[in-house]
Amino acid sequence: MTRSSHTGGTRAREDRPGEEKPNPKPWGGRFTAATDRAVEAFTASIDVDARLLDVDIRASQAHARMLGARGILSREEAETLIAGLDEVRRRLQTGEFRLDPALEDVHMNVEHLLARVVGPVAGKLHTGRSRNDQVATDMHLYMKEAIDRLIAAVRDLQRALLEKAEAHLDVIMPGYTHLQRAQPVLFAHHLLAYFWMLERDAGRLADARKRTDWCPLGAAALAGTGFPLDREMVARELGFSRVYPNSMDAVSDRDYLLEFLAAGSILAMHLSRLCEELVLWSSEEFGFIELDDAYCTGSSIMPQKKNPDVAELVRAKTGRVYGALFGLLTVLKGLPLTYNRDLQEDKHGVFDALDTLEAALPLCAGMIRTMRVRADRMVAALENDFSAATDLADYLVERGVPFREAHRIVGELVLDCIRQGRRLRDLTVEELRARSDRFGPDALQRLSPQAVVAARKLYGGTAREAVERQLQEARAALGEPAPPEPPPPPAGR
Ligand code: ARG
């Protein structure tokens, strides 16, 4: 098979017997030599942009329909192109047609295959259009739909966190700062912190989507076109909210991809933090949760091991998403207007980041939904710590002692306890009173984790009533009505 057979019917001249084409590409007219093989391989993007196939066909159909409506092509020609493009899609699906790397990218492949279906009229599809506005339109379309899927996946992880929080409203755990036990909190409160992080992620993605919703088609190569295109009609048919007002900006803008990657990077960072907690909590040292077997793997040498590999890999894959952001920022830096082939390098990282997030989000939701919460281990962890110390100081403050002074007094009590190997709650009222006569017998009641949690009932705090209010707001954020009665927490889970 000769190279020239790749491009068949789009090249009318080739059909003339006796005429040799030095370069058989669709753009080969001004060339006197064939493309070097290594150059062909280096410049091809088909392995990455093949996934634009469906949006490329849809965008071409909208373009063809508009060309027909404006009388730039006859209605009949437009209908032939539209039906032909459906046929190209069908034959690619059945495997009858294959994409050819020698044809560089998805756009030239589709046009070439269209010619095999409808003949030379395929050559009219590209009227008033360039691959520059074509690829930009494809990417905008693709990313709009991808962002919608991603937001739905974020929402589902939020739902998983909310349900887990609701089901464990009575579980108290140590809250940490500096990874040192700080103050007891409701486990539900801790989980809901991630709910709100993800709420902001969904908002950032939705915001990026607004600017993905602009249609570049009609910008042509860079300057627009002399054909009387109806850009609004194409945009409307493809579901875009508006068209780019500047053709040069339209073909060179990749901000919407940067915004996606920036929002995606923050999202990935949040998933990494969540997964780090799952790794810590599922360790024997913490033992706060047990991850389901379905989300763990074993060791090839140590028979006892059950490793949180999914959580670890989600944590690690954050690097790929950041990498894509920095990769594209670097590609764009210093690029002159308008289209430069550099822009072809936008896709690899964007698709990789997208795939990474789309894989990670449901796995995180699955881990949360299936993990076993070990409330007994959390309570046991609170037994021996000093996480009620602030509340003992607050007790003195309520009785008129300046906070700094109260802080010092309780600090000394803690030091006494550490030296004697005791806990705050082992102290007697007399021992407390030896440090401050403001201590009364009720001071010791302030030391239980339950009392510490219950005290923090202000908005956003960890007391059960505050967390219940938070749950209500979380449910509202997901657009879900409050359940008539909160379900009773199932034992053990
Ligand atoms: N494959 C190219 C890309 O992804 C399509 C646009 C090519 N345009 C051009 N003038 N070579 O950017």
XYZ file of C-alpha atoms and ligand atoms in Angstrom:
505
model
C 0.000 0.000 0.000
C 1.443 3.356 -0.982
C 1.436 6.316 1.354
C -0.855 8.219 -0.975
C -3.639 5.687 -0.529
C -4.206 7.111 2.961
C -5.896 10.233 1.790
C -7.889 8.926 -1.169
C -10.932 10.872 -2.224
C -10.199 14.220 -0.573
C -7.530 14.752 -3.200
C -9.253 15.149 -6.486
C -6.017 15.697 -8.391
C -4.728 12.288 -7.354
C -7.426 10.670 -9.411
C -5.974 12.110 -12.593
C -3.907 9.367 -14.166
C -0.226 10.010 -14.692
C 0.074 12.820 -12.140
C 2.446 11.990 -9.244
C 1.991 13.886 -5.985
C 5.263 14.582 -4.176
C 3.398 14.999 -0.866
C -0.020 13.351 -0.567
C -1.161 15.164 2.587
C -4.351 17.233 2.433
C -2.073 20.262 2.722
C 0.557 18.814 0.329
C -0.077 21.135 -2.622
C 2.841 23.498 -1.971
C 5.243 20.707 -1.027
C 7.802 19.137 -3.329
C 8.820 16.291 -1.029
C 7.133 13.778 1.239
C 7.147 14.222 5.003
C 9.984 12.495 6.818
C 8.715 9.444 8.694
C 10.167 10.591 11.999
C 8.514 13.979 11.518
C 5.223 12.272 10.841
C 5.547 10.317 14.070
C 6.707 13.368 16.021
C 3.919 15.667 14.898
C 1.037 13.173 14.959
C -1.481 13.621 17.741
C -3.953 10.926 16.806
C -3.038 8.648 19.724
C -4.096 11.422 22.101
C -6.855 13.227 20.188
C -8.677 10.097 18.981
C -10.917 10.561 21.988
C -12.193 13.772 20.407
C -13.736 11.725 17.629
C -17.337 12.045 18.751
C -17.191 15.778 19.512
C -15.260 16.350 16.272
C -18.044 14.697 14.291
C -20.762 16.591 16.153
C -18.989 19.917 15.629
C -18.492 19.135 11.933
C -22.166 18.284 11.582
C -23.164 21.586 13.179
C -20.761 23.395 10.845
C -22.151 21.567 7.786
C -25.753 22.269 8.787
C -24.943 25.968 9.168
C -23.130 26.048 5.793
C -26.319 24.630 4.276
C -28.599 27.040 6.124
C -26.510 30.007 4.946
C -26.467 28.816 1.345
C -22.681 28.471 1.364
C -23.277 24.828 0.494
C -26.495 23.518 -0.998
C -28.922 21.945 1.474
C -28.373 18.660 -0.289
C -24.608 18.845 0.085
C -24.990 19.698 3.762
C -27.317 16.725 4.304
C -24.858 14.439 2.507
C -22.039 15.596 4.766
C -24.112 15.221 7.946
C -25.301 11.708 7.050
C -21.810 10.802 5.856
C -20.330 11.843 9.190
C -22.815 9.573 10.983
C -21.699 6.784 8.696
C -18.019 7.492 9.486
C -18.813 7.202 13.182
C -20.686 3.961 12.604
C -17.946 2.357 10.512
C -15.314 3.367 13.067
C -17.416 1.733 15.760
C -17.779 -1.506 13.823
C -14.053 -1.547 13.072
C -14.642 -1.245 9.331
C -12.718 2.040 9.426
C -9.551 2.643 11.359
C -7.780 5.853 12.324
C -4.480 6.297 10.505
C -1.519 7.929 12.281
C -0.130 9.081 8.922
C -3.079 11.467 8.783
C -1.741 13.382 11.797
C -4.826 14.014 13.827
C -8.468 13.185 14.354
C -9.658 16.059 12.161
C -7.827 14.970 9.031
C -8.764 11.355 9.690
C -12.451 12.172 9.857
C -12.309 14.265 6.686
C -10.440 11.501 4.895
C -12.920 8.828 5.992
C -15.809 11.094 5.070
C -14.424 11.217 1.535
C -14.433 7.433 1.451
C -18.137 7.516 2.328
C -19.452 10.468 0.310
C -16.736 11.142 -2.282
C -15.303 14.527 -3.315
C -18.094 16.568 -1.704
C -16.300 15.796 1.587
C -13.778 18.420 0.515
C -16.435 21.092 1.047
C -16.784 20.443 4.775
C -13.745 22.533 5.663
C -15.188 25.669 3.999
C -14.668 28.698 6.254
C -12.994 26.573 8.908
C -9.483 25.792 10.060
C -8.175 22.989 12.213
C -7.263 25.762 14.627
C -10.834 26.712 15.481
C -11.904 23.109 14.930
C -9.625 21.605 17.569
C -10.456 24.411 19.979
C -14.173 23.771 19.502
C -13.689 20.041 20.007
C -11.792 20.591 23.241
C -14.346 23.047 24.600
C -17.131 20.570 23.882
C -15.232 17.642 25.318
C -14.220 19.458 28.483
C -17.689 20.808 29.184
C -19.002 17.277 29.290
C -15.961 16.039 31.214
C -16.383 18.756 33.852
C -20.043 17.804 34.266
C -19.038 14.177 34.864
C -16.353 15.255 37.295
C -18.712 17.466 39.287
C -21.155 14.543 39.525
C -18.330 12.352 40.863
C -17.377 15.024 43.408
C -21.031 15.193 44.469
C -21.121 11.454 44.974
C -18.057 11.517 47.202
C -19.703 14.321 49.179
C -22.791 12.145 49.527
C -20.672 9.243 50.779
C -19.080 11.485 53.428
C -22.448 12.891 54.448
C -24.021 9.449 54.817
C -21.081 8.152 56.827
C -21.218 11.214 59.063
C -24.965 10.820 59.580
C -24.567 7.173 60.491
C -21.918 7.894 63.140
C -23.204 11.014 64.817
C -22.386 9.716 68.300
C -18.782 8.711 67.627
C -16.140 10.873 69.300
C -12.524 10.852 68.169
C -9.392 12.801 68.990
C -9.041 15.915 66.861
C -5.477 16.820 65.947
C -3.247 19.776 65.368
C 0.400 19.133 64.469
C -0.728 15.486 64.413
C -0.771 15.740 68.225
C -4.010 15.069 70.023
C -5.670 18.425 70.522
C -9.369 18.310 71.378
C -12.017 15.632 70.984
C -14.370 16.090 68.044
C -17.232 14.204 66.505
C -16.033 11.797 63.829
C -18.894 13.196 61.729
C -17.431 16.695 62.118
C -14.083 15.499 60.815
C -15.674 13.815 57.779
C -17.786 16.871 57.032
C -14.679 19.040 56.858
C -13.934 17.135 53.640
C -17.503 17.648 52.481
C -16.951 21.416 52.475
C -13.548 21.151 50.834
C -15.232 19.218 48.029
C -18.066 21.735 47.922
C -15.515 24.398 47.007
C -13.975 22.041 44.427
C -17.359 21.598 42.763
C -17.743 25.379 42.747
C -14.337 25.906 41.165
C -15.078 23.323 38.459
C -18.463 24.905 37.770
C -16.755 28.271 37.472
C -14.154 26.925 35.036
C -17.016 25.417 33.055
C -18.507 28.868 32.477
C -15.492 29.877 30.430
C -15.313 26.480 28.741
C -18.784 27.280 27.454
C -17.551 29.666 24.717
C -17.552 28.572 21.098
C -14.423 29.286 19.001
C -15.798 28.024 15.674
C -15.854 30.694 13.005
C -12.492 32.090 14.070
C -11.041 29.969 11.249
C -7.218 30.035 11.172
C -6.947 33.224 13.254
C -8.681 36.140 11.548
C -12.201 34.901 10.896
C -13.415 34.157 7.380
C -15.003 35.926 4.439
C -17.794 33.367 4.249
C -21.002 34.611 5.868
C -21.012 31.965 8.613
C -23.654 31.997 11.336
C -21.504 31.523 14.401
C -24.459 31.872 16.758
C -26.300 29.055 15.035
C -23.356 26.674 15.404
C -22.851 27.668 19.032
C -26.536 27.151 19.776
C -26.639 23.757 18.115
C -23.592 22.615 20.059
C -25.024 23.918 23.322
C -22.545 26.748 23.894
C -23.721 29.819 25.765
C -21.818 32.265 23.552
C -19.166 32.678 20.851
C -15.666 34.098 21.356
C -15.729 37.803 20.467
C -12.141 37.783 19.130
C -10.990 35.261 16.534
C -7.322 35.515 17.534
C -8.153 34.867 21.163
C -10.516 32.051 20.147
C -7.830 29.915 18.497
C -5.058 30.543 21.002
C -6.933 30.559 24.312
C -6.164 27.619 26.584
C -7.098 29.406 29.826
C -10.134 27.189 30.238
C -7.846 24.161 30.323
C -5.563 25.824 32.865
C -8.598 26.625 34.985
C -9.710 23.023 34.802
C -6.229 21.848 35.783
C -5.964 24.385 38.603
C -9.338 23.358 40.012
C -8.377 19.726 39.406
C -5.081 20.192 41.239
C -6.805 21.553 44.321
C -9.305 18.707 44.139
C -6.490 16.163 43.810
C -4.755 17.739 46.797
C -7.949 17.340 48.834
C -8.283 13.714 47.830
C -4.665 13.204 48.803
C -5.285 14.666 52.251
C -8.366 12.511 52.744
C -6.448 9.424 51.652
C -3.557 10.269 53.949
C -6.013 10.228 56.843
C -7.384 6.895 55.695
C -3.840 5.520 55.623
C -3.148 6.834 59.109
C -6.489 5.802 60.576
C -6.293 2.281 59.174
C -2.807 1.721 60.639
C -2.518 -0.479 63.721
C -1.186 2.574 65.581
C -4.420 4.512 65.111
C -6.842 1.697 64.372
C -9.734 4.167 63.963
C -11.107 2.529 60.834
C -10.797 -0.669 58.908
C -10.804 -0.343 55.140
C -12.804 -2.928 53.292
C -10.842 -5.821 51.797
C -12.072 -4.775 48.371
C -9.970 -1.601 48.620
C -6.768 -3.141 49.981
C -4.071 -5.444 48.725
C -1.743 -7.900 50.404
C 1.979 -8.397 50.554
C 3.766 -10.999 48.465
C 6.006 -11.876 51.409
C 4.235 -10.896 54.642
C 1.075 -12.971 54.995
C -0.405 -10.747 57.713
C -0.400 -7.553 55.630
C -3.430 -5.667 54.394
C -2.242 -2.503 52.749
C -4.203 0.654 51.895
C -2.789 0.813 48.363
C -5.766 2.568 46.812
C -5.504 5.434 49.272
C -1.746 5.565 48.747
C -2.065 5.696 44.974
C -4.739 8.391 45.064
C -2.328 10.344 47.279
C 0.515 9.790 44.806
C -1.413 10.508 41.621
C -1.854 14.092 42.787
C 1.582 14.576 41.246
C 0.300 13.771 37.774
C -2.431 16.392 38.058
C -0.053 19.093 39.315
C 2.350 18.016 36.564
C -0.293 18.603 33.916
C -0.976 22.089 35.286
C 2.691 23.039 35.288
C 3.241 21.395 31.929
C 0.546 23.449 30.239
C 1.484 26.685 32.013
C 4.967 26.142 30.639
C 3.720 25.384 27.119
C 1.732 28.622 27.080
C 4.297 30.906 28.632
C 5.802 33.209 26.018
C 3.700 31.903 23.103
C 2.944 34.633 20.590
C -0.543 34.880 19.136
C -2.174 32.979 17.652
C -2.130 29.246 16.994
C 1.252 27.600 17.378
C 1.773 23.873 17.107
C 2.868 23.989 20.748
C -0.841 24.133 21.559
C -1.242 20.542 20.442
C 0.595 19.632 23.648
C -2.392 20.779 25.720
C -4.251 17.511 25.431
C -2.028 14.858 26.921
C -1.825 16.372 30.380
C -5.441 17.494 30.449
C -6.720 14.029 29.540
C -4.344 12.358 31.974
C -5.444 14.649 34.806
C -9.072 14.066 33.897
C -8.670 10.281 33.790
C -6.782 10.326 37.078
C -9.512 12.295 38.853
C -12.322 10.316 37.262
C -10.744 7.102 38.522
C -9.850 8.399 41.975
C -13.160 10.006 42.956
C -15.386 6.882 42.871
C -12.659 4.872 44.597
C -12.573 7.410 47.416
C -16.362 7.258 47.680
C -16.178 3.467 47.769
C -13.556 3.465 50.517
C -15.624 5.856 52.624
C -18.851 3.913 52.119
C -17.351 0.530 52.963
C -14.917 1.390 55.743
C -15.675 0.102 59.232
C -15.580 2.757 61.922
C -13.942 1.532 65.135
C -15.583 3.821 67.675
C -14.112 1.781 70.542
C -10.567 2.526 69.356
C -11.301 6.227 69.075
C -12.747 6.341 72.591
C -9.775 4.373 73.898
C -7.422 6.875 72.301
C -9.164 9.659 74.202
C -8.818 7.815 77.513
C -5.220 8.691 78.186
C -4.762 12.077 76.647
C -5.006 15.632 77.881
C -7.415 16.853 75.251
C -9.788 18.328 77.841
C -7.131 20.715 79.132
C -8.545 23.727 77.270
C -11.920 23.110 78.855
C -10.423 23.048 82.319
C -8.848 26.422 81.568
C -12.171 27.687 80.158
C -13.794 26.644 83.454
C -11.479 29.006 85.334
C -12.080 31.771 82.784
C -15.819 31.475 83.382
C -15.009 32.146 87.049
C -13.106 35.331 86.342
C -9.546 34.095 85.873
C -7.817 35.747 82.884
C -7.295 33.177 80.128
C -3.470 33.445 80.160
C -3.421 32.793 83.895
C -5.857 29.869 83.523
C -3.668 28.466 80.741
C -0.619 28.520 83.014
C -2.474 26.907 85.932
C -3.776 24.034 83.805
C -0.386 23.664 82.140
C 1.126 23.074 85.561
C -1.589 20.537 86.387
C -0.807 18.707 83.136
C 2.877 18.685 84.031
C 2.038 17.259 87.488
C 0.055 14.495 85.831
C 2.778 13.669 83.299
C 5.353 13.437 86.090
C 3.111 11.153 88.118
C 1.888 9.090 85.179
C -1.713 10.146 85.780
C -4.505 11.680 83.723
C -6.311 14.945 84.372
C -9.460 13.125 85.366
C -7.508 11.182 88.038
C -6.927 14.450 89.909
C -9.004 15.159 92.968
C -10.814 18.420 93.603
C -8.307 19.085 96.383
C -5.415 18.731 93.985
C -7.118 21.118 91.565
C -7.782 23.586 94.351
C -4.143 23.466 95.387
C -3.415 25.196 92.044
C -6.436 27.519 92.064
C -9.159 28.094 94.613
C -11.568 28.905 91.773
C -11.891 25.194 91.016
C -15.117 23.715 92.365
C -16.252 20.065 92.512
C -18.049 20.441 89.147
C -14.719 21.131 87.374
C -14.023 17.421 87.021
C -17.238 16.952 85.042
C -15.774 19.133 82.332
C -13.099 16.570 81.610
C -15.045 13.889 79.762
C -14.718 13.906 75.957
C -18.523 14.043 75.772
C -18.583 17.258 77.819
C -15.782 18.812 75.765
C -17.625 18.074 72.528
C -21.024 19.157 73.885
C -19.624 22.529 74.966
C -18.780 23.514 71.371
C -22.286 24.141 70.199
C -21.666 27.410 68.419
C -22.223 27.505 64.649
C -19.529 25.446 62.921
C -18.515 23.732 66.169
C -18.346 20.044 66.930
C -21.271 19.637 69.367
C -23.904 17.259 68.099
C -26.524 19.976 67.626
C -24.065 22.113 65.645
C -23.065 19.135 63.510
C -26.715 18.317 62.901
C -27.223 21.827 61.631
C -24.151 21.411 59.451
C -25.561 18.177 58.080
C -28.719 20.045 57.150
C -26.700 22.621 55.242
C -24.655 19.892 53.594
C -27.806 18.138 52.466
C -29.146 21.422 51.119
C -25.872 21.973 49.236
C -26.429 18.632 47.522
C -30.010 19.647 46.807
C -31.340 16.907 49.041
C -34.245 17.379 51.435
C -33.673 16.699 55.105
C -34.800 13.228 56.138
C -37.900 13.311 58.390
C -35.882 11.870 61.246
C -32.147 11.262 61.470
C -31.554 7.505 61.161
C -30.390 5.808 64.352
C -26.685 5.055 64.161
C -26.187 1.334 63.456
C -24.037 -0.321 66.093
C -20.386 -0.869 65.238
C -20.432 0.844 61.851
N -3.662 18.466 15.982
C -3.671 19.861 16.098
C -3.804 20.282 17.576
O -4.146 19.475 18.344
C -4.827 20.436 15.344
C -4.578 21.815 14.822
C -3.474 21.794 13.840
N -3.379 23.061 13.166
C -2.349 23.334 12.385
N -2.351 24.462 11.796
N -1.352 22.502 12.231
O -3.534 21.395 17.915
